[in-house]
Short mmCIF file of C-alpha atoms and ligand atoms in Angstrom, two decimals:
data_model
loop_
_atom_site.label_atom_id
_atom_site.label_comp_id
_atom_site.label_asym_id
_atom_site.label_seq_id
_atom_site.Cartn_x
_atom_site.Cartn_y
_atom_site.Cartn_z
CA UNK A 1 21.22 7.02 4.40
CA UNK A 2 23.71 9.49 2.96
CA UNK A 3 27.09 7.73 2.74
CA UNK A 4 29.83 8.42 5.30
CA UNK A 5 31.98 10.10 2.67
CA UNK A 6 29.13 12.37 1.70
CA UNK A 7 28.22 13.28 5.25
CA UNK A 8 31.41 15.30 5.66
CA UNK A 9 31.07 16.98 2.31
CA UNK A 10 28.93 19.96 3.19
CA UNK A 11 30.22 22.40 5.76
CA UNK A 12 27.94 25.01 4.18
CA UNK A 13 26.33 28.12 5.53
CA UNK A 14 23.35 27.13 3.44
CA UNK A 15 20.80 25.22 5.47
CA UNK A 16 18.73 22.49 3.91
CA UNK A 17 15.06 22.42 4.80
CA UNK A 18 13.74 19.14 6.21
CA UNK A 19 12.07 18.43 2.88
CA UNK A 20 15.32 19.05 0.97
CA UNK A 21 17.25 16.75 3.32
CA UNK A 22 14.66 14.01 2.91
CA UNK A 23 14.89 14.31 -0.87
CA UNK A 24 18.71 14.23 -0.67
CA UNK A 25 18.69 11.03 1.37
CA UNK A 26 16.04 9.38 -0.75
CA UNK A 27 17.75 10.13 -4.06
CA UNK A 28 21.17 9.28 -2.70
CA UNK A 29 19.83 5.85 -1.63
CA UNK A 30 18.14 5.26 -4.96
CA UNK A 31 21.10 6.43 -7.05
CA UNK A 32 23.78 4.59 -5.07
CA UNK A 33 21.76 1.38 -4.91
CA UNK A 34 20.36 1.29 -8.42
CA UNK A 35 22.30 3.58 -10.76
CA UNK A 36 25.91 3.52 -9.51
CA UNK A 37 26.34 -0.26 -9.93
CA UNK A 38 25.44 -0.16 -13.64
CA UNK A 39 27.09 3.17 -14.52
CA UNK A 40 30.30 1.53 -15.84
CA UNK A 41 28.34 -0.94 -17.99
CA UNK A 42 26.08 1.83 -19.37
CA UNK A 43 29.23 3.78 -20.27
CA UNK A 44 31.03 0.79 -21.79
CA UNK A 45 28.09 -0.27 -23.94
CA UNK A 46 26.90 3.25 -24.84
CA UNK A 47 23.52 2.04 -23.60
CA UNK A 48 20.57 4.31 -22.79
CA UNK A 49 19.57 3.15 -19.29
CA UNK A 50 15.84 2.83 -19.84
CA UNK A 51 15.49 0.98 -16.52
CA UNK A 52 16.90 4.06 -14.72
CA UNK A 53 14.34 6.28 -16.42
CA UNK A 54 11.59 3.84 -15.42
CA UNK A 55 12.77 3.97 -11.80
CA UNK A 56 12.81 7.77 -11.85
CA UNK A 57 9.24 7.65 -13.14
CA UNK A 58 8.19 5.09 -10.52
CA UNK A 59 9.71 7.36 -7.84
CA UNK A 60 7.59 10.32 -9.05
CA UNK A 61 10.68 12.35 -9.97
CA UNK A 62 9.96 13.19 -13.62
CA UNK A 63 7.74 16.14 -12.74
CA UNK A 64 9.55 17.11 -9.55
CA UNK A 65 9.22 20.88 -9.85
CA UNK A 66 5.77 21.12 -11.43
CA UNK A 67 2.46 21.59 -9.61
CA UNK A 68 0.51 18.53 -8.53
CA UNK A 69 -2.33 19.49 -10.90
CA UNK A 70 -0.04 18.46 -13.79
CA UNK A 71 1.14 15.29 -12.07
CA UNK A 72 4.22 16.93 -10.56
CA UNK A 73 5.53 16.88 -7.00
CA UNK A 74 5.44 20.67 -6.49
CA UNK A 75 8.98 20.83 -5.06
CA UNK A 76 11.41 23.74 -5.37
CA UNK A 77 14.42 24.28 -7.64
CA UNK A 78 16.89 23.51 -4.88
CA UNK A 79 15.30 20.05 -4.61
CA UNK A 80 15.82 19.76 -8.37
CA UNK A 81 19.51 20.69 -7.98
CA UNK A 82 19.84 18.12 -5.22
CA UNK A 83 18.28 15.39 -7.37
CA UNK A 84 20.50 16.15 -10.38
CA UNK A 85 23.60 16.26 -8.16
CA UNK A 86 22.82 12.92 -6.50
CA UNK A 87 22.14 11.30 -9.88
CA UNK A 88 25.40 12.66 -11.32
CA UNK A 89 27.35 11.37 -8.32
CA UNK A 90 26.21 7.89 -9.29
CA UNK A 91 25.78 8.07 -13.07
CA UNK A 92 26.23 11.24 -15.14
CA UNK A 93 24.33 9.73 -18.06
CA UNK A 94 21.24 9.38 -15.87
CA UNK A 95 21.56 12.93 -14.59
CA UNK A 96 21.64 14.38 -18.10
CA UNK A 97 18.77 12.35 -19.51
CA UNK A 98 16.76 13.53 -16.49
CA UNK A 99 17.80 17.20 -16.62
CA UNK A 100 17.22 17.47 -20.39
CA UNK A 101 13.71 16.11 -19.85
CA UNK A 102 12.85 18.40 -16.91
CA UNK A 103 14.76 21.62 -17.69
CA UNK A 104 14.84 21.69 -21.45
CA UNK A 105 11.44 20.36 -22.43
CA UNK A 106 8.92 20.08 -19.58
CA UNK A 107 9.90 23.41 -17.99
CA UNK A 108 9.37 25.62 -21.08
CA UNK A 109 6.04 23.88 -21.70
CA UNK A 110 5.09 24.75 -18.12
CA UNK A 111 6.27 28.37 -18.45
CA UNK A 112 5.05 29.20 -21.97
CA UNK A 113 2.39 26.56 -22.68
CA UNK A 114 -1.34 27.04 -22.91
CA UNK A 115 -3.51 25.02 -20.55
CA UNK A 116 -4.32 22.69 -23.44
CA UNK A 117 -0.62 22.16 -24.23
CA UNK A 118 0.12 21.49 -20.56
CA UNK A 119 -2.62 18.87 -20.33
CA UNK A 120 -1.54 17.25 -23.58
CA UNK A 121 2.27 17.29 -23.18
CA UNK A 122 3.28 18.21 -19.64
CA UNK A 123 1.03 15.76 -17.78
CA UNK A 124 2.44 12.61 -19.47
CA UNK A 125 5.96 14.04 -19.08
CA UNK A 126 5.45 14.53 -15.35
CA UNK A 127 4.21 10.94 -15.06
CA UNK A 128 7.31 9.73 -16.88
CA UNK A 129 5.19 8.23 -19.68
CA UNK A 130 6.85 10.55 -22.20
CA UNK A 131 10.45 11.71 -22.43
CA UNK A 132 11.45 15.18 -23.62
CA UNK A 133 14.30 16.69 -25.65
CA UNK A 134 15.39 20.16 -26.79
CA UNK A 135 16.50 20.97 -30.32
CA UNK A 136 18.23 24.32 -30.76
CA UNK A 137 21.76 23.72 -32.13
CA UNK A 138 22.40 22.92 -35.77
CA UNK A 139 25.40 21.71 -37.78
CA UNK A 140 26.27 25.37 -38.50
CA UNK A 141 24.98 27.11 -35.37
CA UNK A 142 25.84 26.30 -31.77
CA UNK A 143 26.91 29.29 -29.69
CA UNK A 144 25.29 31.69 -32.19
CA UNK A 145 21.87 30.25 -31.53
CA UNK A 146 19.99 33.03 -33.33
CA UNK A 147 21.49 32.02 -36.67
CA UNK A 148 19.47 28.78 -36.81
CA UNK A 149 18.63 27.79 -40.39
CA UNK A 150 16.01 25.06 -39.88
CA UNK A 151 12.84 26.58 -41.39
CA UNK A 152 9.21 26.59 -40.29
CA UNK A 153 6.75 27.80 -42.95
CA UNK A 154 3.09 28.33 -42.07
CA UNK A 155 0.70 26.55 -44.45
CA UNK A 156 -2.91 26.63 -43.31
CA UNK A 157 -3.00 25.44 -39.73
CA UNK A 158 0.38 23.71 -39.87
CA UNK A 159 4.03 24.71 -39.86
CA UNK A 160 6.20 22.77 -42.33
CA UNK A 161 9.65 22.07 -40.90
CA UNK A 162 12.77 21.56 -43.01
CA UNK A 163 16.34 21.24 -41.77
CA UNK A 164 18.36 19.44 -39.15
CA UNK A 165 19.25 19.83 -35.49
CA UNK A 166 22.45 18.57 -33.85
CA UNK A 167 23.61 17.34 -30.45
CA UNK A 168 20.16 16.34 -29.26
CA UNK A 169 20.27 14.78 -25.79
CA UNK A 170 17.69 11.95 -25.50
CA UNK A 171 17.73 12.26 -29.31
CA UNK A 172 16.54 8.77 -30.17
CA UNK A 173 14.54 7.92 -27.06
CA UNK A 174 12.52 11.12 -26.65
CA UNK A 175 8.82 11.36 -27.42
CA UNK A 176 8.53 15.17 -27.53
CA UNK A 177 11.07 17.61 -28.99
CA UNK A 178 11.05 21.33 -28.36
CA UNK A 179 12.34 22.60 -31.71
CA UNK A 180 13.50 26.15 -32.40
CA UNK A 181 13.13 27.04 -36.09
CA UNK A 182 13.37 30.07 -38.34
CA UNK A 183 10.22 31.58 -39.88
CA UNK A 184 11.96 34.59 -41.44
CA UNK A 185 15.74 34.72 -41.89
CA UNK A 186 15.69 38.51 -42.31
CA UNK A 187 14.48 38.85 -38.71
CA UNK A 188 17.31 36.82 -37.10
CA UNK A 189 16.36 36.07 -33.46
CA UNK A 190 12.90 37.68 -33.85
CA UNK A 191 12.13 35.24 -36.69
CA UNK A 192 12.55 32.19 -34.46
CA UNK A 193 9.61 30.08 -33.36
CA UNK A 194 9.37 27.31 -30.71
CA UNK A 195 7.40 24.21 -31.71
CA UNK A 196 6.59 20.98 -29.90
CA UNK A 197 7.24 18.14 -32.34
CA UNK A 198 6.14 14.59 -31.63
CA UNK A 199 8.24 11.58 -32.51
CA UNK A 200 6.79 9.78 -35.52
CA UNK A 201 5.74 12.96 -37.33
CA UNK A 202 5.98 12.49 -41.12
CA UNK A 203 9.41 13.33 -42.53
CA UNK A 204 11.04 13.25 -39.06
CA UNK A 205 14.11 10.99 -38.98
CA UNK A 206 17.37 10.47 -37.12
CA UNK A 207 20.82 11.27 -38.46
CA UNK A 208 24.21 10.49 -37.01
CA UNK A 209 24.39 8.99 -33.52
CA UNK A 210 27.42 10.61 -31.89
CA UNK A 211 30.27 8.53 -30.44
CA UNK A 212 31.19 10.67 -27.44
CA UNK A 213 34.03 11.05 -24.92
CA UNK A 214 31.66 10.81 -21.94
CA UNK A 215 28.00 10.53 -20.89
CA UNK A 216 28.03 7.65 -23.31
CA UNK A 217 24.68 6.19 -22.26
CA UNK A 218 22.86 9.33 -23.31
CA UNK A 219 21.92 9.05 -26.98
CA UNK A 220 23.13 12.25 -28.62
CA UNK A 221 22.11 12.42 -32.25
CA UNK A 222 21.11 14.59 -35.17
CA UNK A 223 17.42 14.88 -36.00
CA UNK A 224 16.21 15.70 -39.51
CA UNK A 225 13.00 17.26 -40.77
CA UNK A 226 11.88 16.89 -44.39
CA UNK A 227 8.55 18.63 -44.98
CA UNK A 228 7.49 17.69 -41.46
CA UNK A 229 4.05 19.08 -40.64
CA UNK A 230 3.56 20.41 -37.09
CA UNK A 231 0.15 21.67 -35.94
CA UNK A 232 0.07 25.44 -35.32
CA UNK A 233 -1.51 24.48 -31.99
CA UNK A 234 1.98 23.23 -30.99
CA UNK A 235 3.58 26.69 -31.09
CA UNK A 236 4.97 27.52 -27.66
CA UNK A 237 4.50 31.18 -26.76
CA UNK A 238 4.07 33.69 -29.56
CA UNK A 239 5.40 32.72 -33.02
CA UNK A 240 8.09 35.44 -32.71
CA UNK A 241 9.15 34.33 -29.23
CA UNK A 242 11.23 31.27 -30.11
CA UNK A 243 14.54 32.85 -29.13
CA UNK A 244 13.12 34.07 -25.83
CA UNK A 245 11.73 30.58 -25.13
CA UNK A 246 15.19 29.15 -25.83
CA UNK A 247 17.04 31.66 -23.63
CA UNK A 248 14.62 31.32 -20.70
CA UNK A 249 14.84 27.53 -21.05
CA UNK A 250 18.63 27.65 -20.99
CA UNK A 251 18.66 29.87 -17.89
CA UNK A 252 16.98 27.02 -16.00
CA UNK A 253 18.93 24.33 -17.84
CA UNK A 254 22.25 25.87 -16.81
CA UNK A 255 21.35 25.35 -13.15
CA UNK A 256 20.83 21.68 -14.02
CA UNK A 257 24.27 21.44 -15.65
CA UNK A 258 25.88 23.22 -12.69
CA UNK A 259 24.23 20.65 -10.39
CA UNK A 260 25.43 17.86 -12.63
CA UNK A 261 29.00 19.20 -12.50
CA UNK A 262 28.85 19.43 -8.69
CA UNK A 263 27.62 15.82 -8.57
CA UNK A 264 30.34 14.56 -10.92
CA UNK A 265 33.06 16.29 -8.87
CA UNK A 266 31.59 15.06 -5.58
CA UNK A 267 31.30 11.52 -6.91
CA UNK A 268 34.95 11.56 -8.01
CA UNK A 269 35.96 13.03 -4.64
CA UNK A 270 34.04 10.34 -2.71
CA UNK A 271 35.84 7.60 -4.62
CA UNK A 272 39.21 9.32 -4.17
CA UNK A 273 38.66 9.80 -0.44
CA UNK A 274 37.83 6.10 -0.02
CA UNK A 275 40.79 5.04 -2.16
CA UNK A 276 43.20 7.27 -0.25
CA UNK A 277 42.16 5.59 3.03
CA UNK A 278 42.91 2.15 1.60
CA UNK A 279 45.92 2.55 -0.67
CA UNK A 280 49.24 1.97 1.06
CA UNK A 281 52.54 3.53 -0.07
CA UNK A 282 55.75 3.87 1.90
CA UNK A 283 54.14 1.85 4.75
CA UNK A 284 51.16 4.11 5.31
CA UNK A 285 47.84 4.80 3.68
CA UNK A 286 48.18 7.65 1.22
CA UNK A 287 45.59 9.78 3.04
CA UNK A 288 48.32 10.34 5.65
CA UNK A 289 50.39 12.28 3.12
CA UNK A 290 49.87 16.01 3.17
CA UNK A 291 50.09 16.14 -0.63
CA UNK A 292 46.97 13.95 -0.86
CA UNK A 293 45.22 15.72 2.03
CA UNK A 294 45.76 19.09 0.35
CA UNK A 295 44.38 17.80 -2.94
CA UNK A 296 41.29 16.41 -1.21
CA UNK A 297 40.69 19.56 0.83
CA UNK A 298 41.19 21.88 -2.14
CA UNK A 299 38.79 19.84 -4.26
CA UNK A 300 36.13 19.73 -1.53
CA UNK A 301 36.43 23.47 -0.95
CA UNK A 302 35.80 24.15 -4.62
CA UNK A 303 32.88 21.70 -4.70
CA UNK A 304 31.30 23.48 -1.73
CA UNK A 305 31.72 26.84 -3.46
CA UNK A 306 30.17 25.53 -6.67
CA UNK A 307 27.26 24.00 -4.77
CA UNK A 308 26.57 27.30 -3.02
CA UNK A 309 26.58 29.20 -6.33
CA UNK A 310 24.20 26.60 -7.73
CA UNK A 311 21.81 26.75 -4.78
CA UNK A 312 21.98 30.54 -4.92
CA UNK A 313 20.79 30.54 -8.55
CA UNK A 314 18.12 27.91 -7.71
CA UNK A 315 16.95 29.97 -4.75
CA UNK A 316 16.56 33.08 -6.94
CA UNK A 317 14.55 31.03 -9.42
CA UNK A 318 12.29 29.83 -6.59
CA UNK A 319 11.74 33.42 -5.46
CA UNK A 320 10.82 34.52 -8.99
CA UNK A 321 13.86 36.80 -9.25
CA UNK A 322 15.78 37.08 -12.57
CA UNK A 323 18.62 34.58 -12.34
CA UNK A 324 20.23 34.64 -15.83
CA UNK A 325 23.58 35.89 -14.56
CA UNK A 326 23.64 33.66 -11.46
CA UNK A 327 22.77 30.53 -13.47
CA UNK A 328 25.60 31.34 -15.90
CA UNK A 329 28.02 31.94 -13.00
CA UNK A 330 27.05 28.66 -11.36
CA UNK A 331 27.43 26.72 -14.60
CA UNK A 332 30.72 28.39 -15.50
CA UNK A 333 32.32 27.85 -12.12
CA UNK A 334 30.89 24.38 -11.42
CA UNK A 335 31.76 22.93 -14.83
CA UNK A 336 35.34 24.26 -14.86
CA UNK A 337 35.67 23.17 -11.23
CA UNK A 338 34.51 19.64 -12.11
CA UNK A 339 36.94 19.36 -15.03
CA UNK A 340 39.89 20.69 -13.03
CA UNK A 341 39.21 18.46 -10.05
CA UNK A 342 38.30 15.19 -11.74
CA UNK A 343 41.76 15.40 -13.33
CA UNK A 344 43.20 15.73 -9.80
CA UNK A 345 41.13 12.74 -8.65
CA UNK A 346 42.67 10.64 -11.42
CA UNK A 347 46.06 11.80 -10.12
CA UNK A 348 45.22 10.59 -6.60
CA UNK A 349 44.58 7.11 -8.02
CA UNK A 350 47.88 7.18 -9.97
CA UNK A 351 47.99 4.46 -12.64
CA UNK A 352 44.72 2.98 -11.35
CA UNK A 353 43.03 6.26 -12.17
CA UNK A 354 43.89 5.85 -15.83
CA UNK A 355 42.17 2.49 -16.30
CA UNK A 356 38.55 1.46 -16.25
CA UNK A 357 38.93 -0.81 -13.18
CA UNK A 358 38.12 2.29 -11.11
CA UNK A 359 35.44 4.85 -11.96
CA UNK A 360 37.43 8.11 -11.76
CA UNK A 361 38.46 8.13 -15.42
CA UNK A 362 34.74 8.02 -16.27
CA UNK A 363 34.02 11.01 -14.02
CA UNK A 364 36.82 12.91 -15.76
CA UNK A 365 35.42 12.10 -19.21
CA UNK A 366 31.87 12.94 -18.08
CA UNK A 367 32.98 16.28 -16.59
CA UNK A 368 34.21 17.71 -19.91
CA UNK A 369 30.79 18.07 -21.52
CA UNK A 370 29.54 20.29 -18.68
CA UNK A 371 31.90 22.99 -20.01
CA UNK A 372 30.33 22.69 -23.45
CA UNK A 373 26.63 21.91 -23.55
CA UNK A 374 23.83 24.33 -22.73
CA UNK A 375 26.31 27.07 -23.59
CA UNK A 376 30.11 26.78 -23.53
CA UNK A 377 32.14 28.43 -20.78
CA UNK A 378 32.82 31.21 -23.27
CA UNK A 379 29.07 31.76 -23.78
CA UNK A 380 28.57 31.85 -20.00
CA UNK A 381 31.22 34.59 -19.81
CA UNK A 382 29.35 36.53 -22.51
CA UNK A 383 26.08 36.16 -20.57
CA UNK A 384 27.72 37.21 -17.28
CA UNK A 385 29.49 40.16 -18.91
CA UNK A 386 26.33 41.44 -20.59
CA UNK A 387 24.42 41.24 -17.30
CA UNK A 388 27.19 42.62 -15.07
CA UNK A 389 28.10 45.46 -17.42
CA UNK A 390 24.52 46.40 -18.32
CA UNK A 391 24.04 50.12 -17.71
CA UNK A 392 27.70 50.67 -16.63
N1 CAA B 401 15.97 35.62 -21.03
C1 CAA B 401 15.06 36.31 -21.80
N2 CAA B 401 15.41 36.98 -22.92
C2 CAA B 401 16.71 36.94 -23.29
C3 CAA B 401 17.69 36.26 -22.55
C4 CAA B 401 17.27 35.58 -21.37
N3 CAA B 401 18.13 34.89 -20.60
N4 CAA B 401 18.89 36.42 -23.15
C5 CAA B 401 18.69 37.19 -24.23
N5 CAA B 401 17.37 37.51 -24.32
C6 CAA B 401 16.74 38.38 -25.31
C7 CAA B 401 17.38 39.78 -25.29
O1 CAA B 401 16.77 40.59 -24.33
C8 CAA B 401 17.12 40.25 -26.71
O2 CAA B 401 15.78 40.67 -26.79
P1 CAA B 401 15.23 41.72 -27.92
O3 CAA B 401 14.48 40.90 -28.90
O4 CAA B 401 14.33 42.61 -27.16
O5 CAA B 401 16.40 42.43 -28.53
C9 CAA B 401 17.25 38.97 -27.53
O6 CAA B 401 17.03 37.88 -26.62
C10 CAA B 401 18.60 38.81 -28.18
O7 CAA B 401 19.59 38.84 -27.17
P2 CAA B 401 21.15 38.93 -27.51
O8 CAA B 401 21.36 40.12 -28.40
O9 CAA B 401 21.90 38.88 -26.24
O10 CAA B 401 21.36 37.59 -28.37
P3 CAA B 401 22.64 37.05 -29.12
O11 CAA B 401 22.26 36.62 -30.47
O12 CAA B 401 23.78 38.03 -28.99
O13 CAA B 401 22.99 35.70 -28.29
C11 CAA B 401 23.91 34.32 -26.53
C12 CAA B 401 23.36 35.68 -26.97
C13 CAA B 401 23.97 34.40 -25.02
C14 CAA B 401 25.32 34.04 -27.07
C15 CAA B 401 22.96 33.16 -26.98
O14 CAA B 401 22.94 32.98 -28.38
C16 CAA B 401 23.30 31.85 -26.33
O15 CAA B 401 22.94 31.57 -25.18
N6 CAA B 401 24.02 30.94 -27.08
C17 CAA B 401 24.31 29.61 -26.59
C18 CAA B 401 23.23 28.66 -26.96
C19 CAA B 401 23.30 27.38 -26.16
O16 CAA B 401 23.45 27.39 -24.96
N7 CAA B 401 23.15 26.27 -26.86
C20 CAA B 401 23.11 24.99 -26.25
C21 CAA B 401 21.94 24.22 -26.79
S1 CAA B 401 21.29 22.94 -25.79
C22 CAA B 401 22.40 21.68 -25.85
O17 CAA B 401 23.52 21.88 -25.52
C23 CAA B 401 21.98 20.32 -26.35
C24 CAA B 401 21.33 19.46 -25.35
O18 CAA B 401 20.47 18.67 -25.70
C25 CAA B 401 21.74 19.50 -23.93
#
């Protein structure tokens, strides 16, 4: 069942379908029972929760949005948002390892892949036998994605990769990496190519493992290519379409991060709501104070708004409508909302919010990255501006 705290969290005009409600209850049960209890330990030990991934696979969630013919569940994007939100409410690390796999690796293979590539790579990813990652950013290029310097040179029927990629979610644990590399620096974004690289390829190694502020169980690391051969059969889309593959991938990925931010904020709110009902000050529980009530109501209002923006972008994606702007709006608002409000949740806990005995400090640390990865808030504003102002 959805918890009592959660049941009051959605006075939305949006109506869930029966299927979406079933998914919400199922994932909420799984996440609260299995992932929430170990979230603090995963964070403390910077440990990739392999057992959580195995449970997601056993629950047939790894290919949620892909057709059954590829081993997926054939569900819609709103179901995907619901799953990511429920995971993030319990354990943000688990939500990001899942969303990087689905949105950033499996999805572009589904959209741009040949039938052969889908059978070879997507099917095992949907079954949860293989984990995916996305490699776009580099030490010297983050927001300016088109200036990637990692090179891919065609020799016979192979591309030879040289260079490094930074900030790779699932970096160490992944089996497949969607790598964006440069074939011709004079062409800038039109010189970029998208390649599926398998772990264990010659000359493929790991660099620095990052010591992060939050989502500490997700292994974020640098990956390095030294004369790494990749079969030309692993090119995703046309060789000149790497930038397009990356941008289309990020459109979908940003809905995942918006969902994650909604989940982090809702998780922090749920804990704060419970705490406020129990904590006594001046002879009454602190939820009787208007100052606390106003904080809780303001936070919940903003969470509801962020969730609606997120579902709106998901719904457009499901209907096959261009959703670049709406995904950027959802990510921008939801991530800044989560950061702003997890700070307030820490405030509700007072001193107890600042120590690891309670989970709100973790939610606050986990929230920050949602304003940065898959495009910073500033990049989202650029994307929104270019789409809103187009033709004006
Ligand atoms: N869909 C399809 N095509 C798109 C597109 C989209 N959403 N956005 C842009 N394009 C196309 C344009 O139409 C244009 O096409 P032409 O070849 O016909 O000209 C081309 O791409 C270039 O577009 P821009 O001129 O807008 O490109 P730009 O160089 O100015 O960059 C940008 C725009 C929005 C800033 C982009 O670089 C960007 O999104 N940067 C952020 C990258 C990012 O999010 N990185 C995060 C990496 S993932 C991560 O965080 C790690 C992890 O593991 C989670």
